[in-house]
Short mmCIF file of C-alpha atoms in Angstrom, two decimals:
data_model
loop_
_atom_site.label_atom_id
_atom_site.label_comp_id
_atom_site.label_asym_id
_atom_site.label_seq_id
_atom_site.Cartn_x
_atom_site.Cartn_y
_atom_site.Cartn_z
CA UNK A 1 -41.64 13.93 -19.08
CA UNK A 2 -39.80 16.34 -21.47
CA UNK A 3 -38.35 18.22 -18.51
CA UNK A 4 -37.28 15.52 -16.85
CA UNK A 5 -35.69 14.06 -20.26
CA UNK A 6 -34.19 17.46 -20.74
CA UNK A 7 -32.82 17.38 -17.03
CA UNK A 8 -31.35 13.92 -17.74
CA UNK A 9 -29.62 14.91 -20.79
CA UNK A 10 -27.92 17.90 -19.42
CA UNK A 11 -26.65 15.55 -16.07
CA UNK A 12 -25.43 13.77 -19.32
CA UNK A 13 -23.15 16.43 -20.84
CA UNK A 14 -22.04 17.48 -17.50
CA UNK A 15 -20.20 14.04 -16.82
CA UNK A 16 -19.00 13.29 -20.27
CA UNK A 17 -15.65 14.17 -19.16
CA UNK A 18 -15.03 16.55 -22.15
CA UNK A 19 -15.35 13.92 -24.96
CA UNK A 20 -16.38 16.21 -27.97
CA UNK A 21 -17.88 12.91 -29.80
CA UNK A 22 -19.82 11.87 -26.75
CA UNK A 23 -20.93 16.19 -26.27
CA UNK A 24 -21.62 15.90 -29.87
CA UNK A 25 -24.53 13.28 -29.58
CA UNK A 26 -26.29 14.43 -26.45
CA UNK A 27 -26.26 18.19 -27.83
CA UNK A 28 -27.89 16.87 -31.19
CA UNK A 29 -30.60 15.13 -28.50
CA UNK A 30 -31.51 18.07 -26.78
CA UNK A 31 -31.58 20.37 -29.23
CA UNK A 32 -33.45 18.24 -31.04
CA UNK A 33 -35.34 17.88 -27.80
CA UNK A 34 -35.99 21.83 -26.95
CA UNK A 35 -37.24 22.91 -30.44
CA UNK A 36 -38.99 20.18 -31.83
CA UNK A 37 -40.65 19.67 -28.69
CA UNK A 38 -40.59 15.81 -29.24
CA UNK A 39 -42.38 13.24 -27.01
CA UNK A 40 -40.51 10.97 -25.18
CA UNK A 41 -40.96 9.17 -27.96
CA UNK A 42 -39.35 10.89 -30.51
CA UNK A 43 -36.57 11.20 -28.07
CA UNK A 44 -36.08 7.41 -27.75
CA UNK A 45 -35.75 7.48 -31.62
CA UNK A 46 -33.40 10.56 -31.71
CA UNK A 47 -31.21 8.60 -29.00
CA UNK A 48 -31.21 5.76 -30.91
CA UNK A 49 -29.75 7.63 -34.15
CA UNK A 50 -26.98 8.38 -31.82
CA UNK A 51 -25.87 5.42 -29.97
CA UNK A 52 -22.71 5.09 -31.39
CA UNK A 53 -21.32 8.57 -29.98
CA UNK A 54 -23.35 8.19 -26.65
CA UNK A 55 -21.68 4.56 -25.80
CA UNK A 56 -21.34 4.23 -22.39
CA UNK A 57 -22.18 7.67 -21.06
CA UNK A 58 -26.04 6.51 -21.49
CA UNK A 59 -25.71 3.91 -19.09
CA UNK A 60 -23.32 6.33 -16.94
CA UNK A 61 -26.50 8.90 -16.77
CA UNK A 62 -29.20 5.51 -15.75
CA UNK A 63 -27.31 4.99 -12.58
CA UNK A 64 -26.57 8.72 -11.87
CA UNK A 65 -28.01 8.51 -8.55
CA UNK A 66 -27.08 4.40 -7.64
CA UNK A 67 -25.93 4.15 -4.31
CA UNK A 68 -22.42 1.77 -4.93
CA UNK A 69 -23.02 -1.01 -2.17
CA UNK A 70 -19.26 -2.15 -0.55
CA UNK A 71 -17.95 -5.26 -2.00
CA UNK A 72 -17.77 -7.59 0.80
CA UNK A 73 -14.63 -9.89 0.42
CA UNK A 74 -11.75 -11.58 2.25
CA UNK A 75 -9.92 -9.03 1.19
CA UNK A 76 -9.20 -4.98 1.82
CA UNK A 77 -11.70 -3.80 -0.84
CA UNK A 78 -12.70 0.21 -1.85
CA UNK A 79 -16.10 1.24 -1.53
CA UNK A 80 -17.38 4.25 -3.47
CA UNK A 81 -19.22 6.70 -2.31
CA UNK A 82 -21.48 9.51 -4.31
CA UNK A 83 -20.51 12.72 -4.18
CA UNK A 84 -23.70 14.71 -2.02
CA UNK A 85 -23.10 18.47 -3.37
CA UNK A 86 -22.77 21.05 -0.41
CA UNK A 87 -22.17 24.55 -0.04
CA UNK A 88 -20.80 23.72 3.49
CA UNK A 89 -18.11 20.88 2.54
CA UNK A 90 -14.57 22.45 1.22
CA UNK A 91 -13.01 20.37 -2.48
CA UNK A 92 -10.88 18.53 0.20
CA UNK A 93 -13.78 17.09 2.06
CA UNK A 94 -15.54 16.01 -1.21
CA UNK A 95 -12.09 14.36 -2.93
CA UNK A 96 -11.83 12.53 0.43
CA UNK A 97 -14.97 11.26 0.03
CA UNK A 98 -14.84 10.15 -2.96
CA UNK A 99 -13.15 6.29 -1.90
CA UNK A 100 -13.38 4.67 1.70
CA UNK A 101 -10.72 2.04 1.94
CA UNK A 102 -12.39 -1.18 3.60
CA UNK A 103 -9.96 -2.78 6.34
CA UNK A 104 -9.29 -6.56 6.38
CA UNK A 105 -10.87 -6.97 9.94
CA UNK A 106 -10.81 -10.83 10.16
CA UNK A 107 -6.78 -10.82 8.82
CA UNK A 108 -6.36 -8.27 11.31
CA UNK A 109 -7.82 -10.58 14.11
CA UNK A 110 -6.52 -13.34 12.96
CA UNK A 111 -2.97 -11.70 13.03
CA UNK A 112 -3.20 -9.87 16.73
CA UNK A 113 -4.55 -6.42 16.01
CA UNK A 114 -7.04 -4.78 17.74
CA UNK A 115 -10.40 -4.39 15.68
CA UNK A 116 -13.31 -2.55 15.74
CA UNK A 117 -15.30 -5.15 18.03
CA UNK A 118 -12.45 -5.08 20.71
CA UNK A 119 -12.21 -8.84 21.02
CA UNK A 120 -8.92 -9.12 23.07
CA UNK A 121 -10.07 -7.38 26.63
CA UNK A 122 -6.71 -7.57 27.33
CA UNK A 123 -5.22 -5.63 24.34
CA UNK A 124 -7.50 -3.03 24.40
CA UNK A 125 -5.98 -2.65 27.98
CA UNK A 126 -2.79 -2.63 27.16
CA UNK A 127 -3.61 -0.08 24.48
CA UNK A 128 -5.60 2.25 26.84
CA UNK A 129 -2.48 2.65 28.92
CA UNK A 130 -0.61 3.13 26.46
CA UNK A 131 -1.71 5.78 24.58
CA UNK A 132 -2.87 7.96 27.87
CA UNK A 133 0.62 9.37 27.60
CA UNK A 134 0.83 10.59 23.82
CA UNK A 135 -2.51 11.86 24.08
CA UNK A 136 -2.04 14.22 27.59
CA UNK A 137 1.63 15.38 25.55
CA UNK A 138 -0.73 16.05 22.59
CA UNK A 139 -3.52 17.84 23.71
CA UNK A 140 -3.70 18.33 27.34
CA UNK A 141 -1.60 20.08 29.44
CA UNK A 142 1.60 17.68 28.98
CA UNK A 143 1.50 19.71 25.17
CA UNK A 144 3.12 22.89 26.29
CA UNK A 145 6.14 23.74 25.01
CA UNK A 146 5.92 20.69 22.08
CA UNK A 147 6.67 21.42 19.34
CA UNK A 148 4.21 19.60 16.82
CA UNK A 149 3.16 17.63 20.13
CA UNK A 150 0.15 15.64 17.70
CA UNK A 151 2.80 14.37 15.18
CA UNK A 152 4.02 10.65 16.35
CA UNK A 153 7.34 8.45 15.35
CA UNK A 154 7.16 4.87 16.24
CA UNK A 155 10.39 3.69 15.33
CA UNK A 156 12.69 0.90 17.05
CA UNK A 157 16.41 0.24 16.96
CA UNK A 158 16.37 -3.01 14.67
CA UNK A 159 13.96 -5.05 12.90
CA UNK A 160 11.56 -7.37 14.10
CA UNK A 161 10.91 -5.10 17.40
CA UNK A 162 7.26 -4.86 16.43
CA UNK A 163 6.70 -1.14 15.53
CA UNK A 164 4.45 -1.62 12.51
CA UNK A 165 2.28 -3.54 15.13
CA UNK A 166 2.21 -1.47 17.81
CA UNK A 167 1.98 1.63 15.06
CA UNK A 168 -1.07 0.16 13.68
CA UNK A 169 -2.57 -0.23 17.14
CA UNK A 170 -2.21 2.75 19.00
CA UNK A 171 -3.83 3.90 15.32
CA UNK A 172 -6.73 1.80 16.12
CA UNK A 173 -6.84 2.44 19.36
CA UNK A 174 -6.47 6.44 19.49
CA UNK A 175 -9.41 5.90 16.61
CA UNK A 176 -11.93 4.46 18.79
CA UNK A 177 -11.90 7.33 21.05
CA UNK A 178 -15.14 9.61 20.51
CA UNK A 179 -13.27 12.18 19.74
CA UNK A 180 -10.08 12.15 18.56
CA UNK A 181 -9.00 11.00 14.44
CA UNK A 182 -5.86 9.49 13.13
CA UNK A 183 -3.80 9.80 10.78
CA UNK A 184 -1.63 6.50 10.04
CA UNK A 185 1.29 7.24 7.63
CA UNK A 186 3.38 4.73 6.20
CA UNK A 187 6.73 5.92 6.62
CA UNK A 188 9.14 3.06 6.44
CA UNK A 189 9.03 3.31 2.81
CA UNK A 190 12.13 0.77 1.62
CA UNK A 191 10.35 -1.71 3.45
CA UNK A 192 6.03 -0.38 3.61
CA UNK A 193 3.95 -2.87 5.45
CA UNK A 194 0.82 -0.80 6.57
CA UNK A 195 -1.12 -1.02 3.39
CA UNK A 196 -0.62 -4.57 3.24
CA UNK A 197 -1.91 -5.59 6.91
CA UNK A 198 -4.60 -3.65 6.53
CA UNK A 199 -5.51 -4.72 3.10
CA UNK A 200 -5.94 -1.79 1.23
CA UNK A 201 -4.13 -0.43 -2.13
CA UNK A 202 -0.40 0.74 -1.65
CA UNK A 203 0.12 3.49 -4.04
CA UNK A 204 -0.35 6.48 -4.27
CA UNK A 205 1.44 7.57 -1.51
CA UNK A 206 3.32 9.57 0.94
CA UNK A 207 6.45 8.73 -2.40
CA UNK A 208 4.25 9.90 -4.92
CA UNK A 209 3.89 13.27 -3.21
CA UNK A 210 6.64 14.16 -2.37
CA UNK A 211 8.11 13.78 -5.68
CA UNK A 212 5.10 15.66 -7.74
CA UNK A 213 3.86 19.57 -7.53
CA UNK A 214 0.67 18.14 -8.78
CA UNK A 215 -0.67 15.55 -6.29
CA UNK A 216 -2.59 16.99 -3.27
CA UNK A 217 -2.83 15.55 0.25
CA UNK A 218 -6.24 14.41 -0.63
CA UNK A 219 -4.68 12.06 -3.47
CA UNK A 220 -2.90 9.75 -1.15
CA UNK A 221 -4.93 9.78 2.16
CA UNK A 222 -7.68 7.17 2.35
CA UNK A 223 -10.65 7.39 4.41
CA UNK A 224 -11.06 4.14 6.39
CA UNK A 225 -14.43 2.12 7.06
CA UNK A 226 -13.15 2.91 11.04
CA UNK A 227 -15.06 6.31 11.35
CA UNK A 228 -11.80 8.89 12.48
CA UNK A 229 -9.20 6.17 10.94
CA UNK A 230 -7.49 7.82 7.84
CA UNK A 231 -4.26 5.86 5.88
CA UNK A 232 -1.51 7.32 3.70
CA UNK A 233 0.61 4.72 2.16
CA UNK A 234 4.06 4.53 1.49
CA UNK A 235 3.86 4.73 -2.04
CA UNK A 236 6.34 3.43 -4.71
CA UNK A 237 10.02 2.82 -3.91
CA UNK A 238 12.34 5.68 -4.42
CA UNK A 239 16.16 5.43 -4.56
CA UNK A 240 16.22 8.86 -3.07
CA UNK A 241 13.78 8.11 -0.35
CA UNK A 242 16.24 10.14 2.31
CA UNK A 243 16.48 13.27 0.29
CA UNK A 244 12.80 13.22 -0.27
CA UNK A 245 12.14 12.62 3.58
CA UNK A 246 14.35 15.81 4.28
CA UNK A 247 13.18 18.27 1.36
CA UNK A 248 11.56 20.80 2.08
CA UNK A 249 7.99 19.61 0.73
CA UNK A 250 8.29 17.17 3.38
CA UNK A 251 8.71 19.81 6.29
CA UNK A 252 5.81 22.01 5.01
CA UNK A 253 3.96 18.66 5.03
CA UNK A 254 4.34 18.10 8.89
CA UNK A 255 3.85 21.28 9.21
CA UNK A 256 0.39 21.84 7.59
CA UNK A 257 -0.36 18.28 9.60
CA UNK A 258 0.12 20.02 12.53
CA UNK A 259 -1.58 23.43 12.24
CA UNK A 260 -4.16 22.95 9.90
CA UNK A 261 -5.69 19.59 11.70
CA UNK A 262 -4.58 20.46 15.56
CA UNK A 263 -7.07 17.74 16.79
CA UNK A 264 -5.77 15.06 14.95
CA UNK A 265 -2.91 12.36 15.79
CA UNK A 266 -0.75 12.02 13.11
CA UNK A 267 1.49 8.44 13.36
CA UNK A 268 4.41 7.56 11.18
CA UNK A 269 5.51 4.17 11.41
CA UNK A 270 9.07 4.91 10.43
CA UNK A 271 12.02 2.67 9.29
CA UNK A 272 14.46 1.09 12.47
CA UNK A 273 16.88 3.42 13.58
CA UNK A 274 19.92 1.75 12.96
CA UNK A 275 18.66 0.31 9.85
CA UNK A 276 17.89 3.55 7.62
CA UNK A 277 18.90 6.80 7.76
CA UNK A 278 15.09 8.10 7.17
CA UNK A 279 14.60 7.39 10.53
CA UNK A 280 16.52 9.64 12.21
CA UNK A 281 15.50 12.62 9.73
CA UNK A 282 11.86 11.72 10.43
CA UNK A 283 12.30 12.56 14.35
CA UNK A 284 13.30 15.94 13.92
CA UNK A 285 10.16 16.36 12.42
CA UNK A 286 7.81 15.24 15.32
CA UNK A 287 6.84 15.92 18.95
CA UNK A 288 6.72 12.63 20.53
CA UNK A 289 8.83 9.65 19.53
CA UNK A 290 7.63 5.69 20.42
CA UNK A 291 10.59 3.83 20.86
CA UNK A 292 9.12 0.08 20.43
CA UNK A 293 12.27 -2.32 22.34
CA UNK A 294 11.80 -6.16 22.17
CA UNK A 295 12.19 -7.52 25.88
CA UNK A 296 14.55 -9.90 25.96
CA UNK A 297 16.08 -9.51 22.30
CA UNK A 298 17.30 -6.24 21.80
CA UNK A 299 21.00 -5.46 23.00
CA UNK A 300 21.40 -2.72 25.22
CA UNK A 301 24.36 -1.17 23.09
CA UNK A 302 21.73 -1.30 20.36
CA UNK A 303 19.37 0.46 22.22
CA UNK A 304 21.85 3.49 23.20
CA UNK A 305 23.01 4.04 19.97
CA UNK A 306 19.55 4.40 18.48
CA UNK A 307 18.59 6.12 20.96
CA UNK A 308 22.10 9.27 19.93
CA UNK A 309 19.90 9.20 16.44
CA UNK A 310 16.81 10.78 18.03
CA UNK A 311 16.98 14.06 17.29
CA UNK A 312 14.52 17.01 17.76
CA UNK A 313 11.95 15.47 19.11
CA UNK A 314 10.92 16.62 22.76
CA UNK A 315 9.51 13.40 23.72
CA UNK A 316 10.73 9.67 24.09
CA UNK A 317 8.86 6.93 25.07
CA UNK A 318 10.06 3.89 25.33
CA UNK A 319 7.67 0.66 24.72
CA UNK A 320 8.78 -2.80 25.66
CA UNK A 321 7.30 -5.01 23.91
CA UNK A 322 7.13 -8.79 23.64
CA UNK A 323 7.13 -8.50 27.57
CA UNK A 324 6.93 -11.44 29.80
CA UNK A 325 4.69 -10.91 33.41
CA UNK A 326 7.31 -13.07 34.66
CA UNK A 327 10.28 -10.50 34.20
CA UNK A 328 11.94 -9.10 37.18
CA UNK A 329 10.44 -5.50 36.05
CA UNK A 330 7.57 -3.33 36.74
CA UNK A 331 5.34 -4.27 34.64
CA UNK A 332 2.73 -1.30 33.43
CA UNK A 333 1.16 -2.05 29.81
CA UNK A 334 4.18 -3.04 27.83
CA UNK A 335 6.42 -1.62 30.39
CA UNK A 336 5.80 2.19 28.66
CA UNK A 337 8.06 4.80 30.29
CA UNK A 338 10.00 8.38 29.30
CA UNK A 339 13.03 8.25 28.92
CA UNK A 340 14.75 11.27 30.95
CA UNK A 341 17.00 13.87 29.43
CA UNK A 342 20.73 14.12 31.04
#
């Protein structure tokens, strides 16, 4: 029993979070412990004597080991998960693990989206077609000769073309696959959107890192409750957005997103082309570029001088979306095609 006691006292000091009062009282207890050799007790009555400094870092040590169940809601919620010491997981894999953001499936559904039980045949389709494409230019032999071929831009020309949407789904999508992971980053920071259809918190994000030397890539990206699914959130609103988007954090950024995880998609759902400049500065930092156009809304004019603000990316899909079987056009998914270089 004293061993134990002794064992439970030193888990104490260990995660009192350097509070001298709080180190003061559990000290005194084990001390007072080790060479008195007290019975359990005597410890119960030296613990008592120091209540007042202990506070809440007694109750802290009684569910050391509690397994934090995930709070089922409406809502996006955070489950918490223990951290399991191991010699074989890096800091980063640990500080990931630390918070798995929990998805609003049944908004999701309810709004369109694919979720994790596939129930729209027909989407998931679409979807599969769809993201054949990225993935050959990403990893098979379509890759050669792309530069940062796993990095992704869905963009469109205006608003209200559906790239958030088709962003998020091609997310979901590429994340069902056995195995590939994504990375879904919310880009279109004047006007974020991810974090809210999903349900999850919106800050920190990509913002908050950008502008800090102390945040780490493993502050702002969320693990999903989508095994391979991982989020990073716009963040807080920034007047210098652009300037941030084309600093040279960002660029080292990309690049460590494209070396250091080579078998991961990375997505941005960016701003509209012709409605923010951060658009076109975030496609000269990708391979492949998704260029969402809504059938039947978007003018042509629009869609060629959107199209002059692509710049360094090697690839350029184009996505019609909103499509109608009816059209006089071959229809294939949502009408997904390259456009050709002059």
């Amino acid at each position: 029993m004293k061993e134990r006691t002794v064992d439970i006292l030193e888990k104490a000091l260990e995660k009192s979070d350097g509070n001298e009062q709080n180190n003061v009282g559990l000290e005194r207890a084990l001390e007072k412990l080790e060479q008195d050799g007290e019975t359990a007790t005597s410890l119960e009555q030296a613990l008592d004597e120091n209540e007042s400094l202990i506070g809440s870092k007694q109750a802290e040590v009684s569910i050391d080991q509690a397994i934090v169940e995930p709070v089922q809601t409406n809502r996006g919620s955070f489950t918490e998960v223990p951290d399991k010491p191991n010699s074989e997981l890096s800091s980063e894999t640990a500080t990931a693990n630390k918070l798995i953001a929990n998805i609003n499936w049944g908004q999701l559904a309810h709004d369109g989206f694919l979720t994790k039980e596939q129930q729209n045949p027909a989407l998931v389709d679409e979807y599969r077609s769809i993201k054949r494409p990225l993935l050959y230019n990403a990893f098979g032999e379509g890759a050669e000769g792309i530069t940062r071929s796993n990095l992704i831009l869905v963009t469109s020309s205006v608003p209200g073309e559906g790239k958030t949407y088709n962003a998020i789904n091609l997310a979901l999508s590429i994340a069902n696959e056995r195995d590939k992971k994504v990375l879904l980053i919310d880009a279109d920071v004047a006007k974020p959107s991810i974090a809210k259809r999903l349900g999850i918190k919106g800050s920190p994000g990509l913002i908050e890192y950008l502008e800090s030397d102390e945040l780490d890539f493993t502050d702002i990206s969320l693990k999903t409750d989508l095994p391979g699914l991982q989020i990073i959130p716009a963040g807080k609103q920034h007047a210098f957005s652009t300037e941030l988007l084309s600093s040279n954090k960002m660029v080292q950024f990309v690049d460590e997103l494209s070396q250091r995880y080579p078998d991961r998609i990375v997505i941005f759902d960016s701003p509209p082309l012709l409605a923010a400049t951060q658009a076109e500065v975030l496609s000269s930092l990708v391979g492949q570029v998704v260029f969402v156009i809504g059938a039947e809304t978007t003018m042509q004019n629009a869609v060629n001088d959107a199209l002059k603000k692509i710049q360094g990316a090697d690839i350029v899909l184009a996505l019609l979306n909103k499509a109608r079987q009816g059209l006089n056009i071959n229809y294939y998914g949502y009408n997904y095609g390259q456009y050709g270089q002059d």
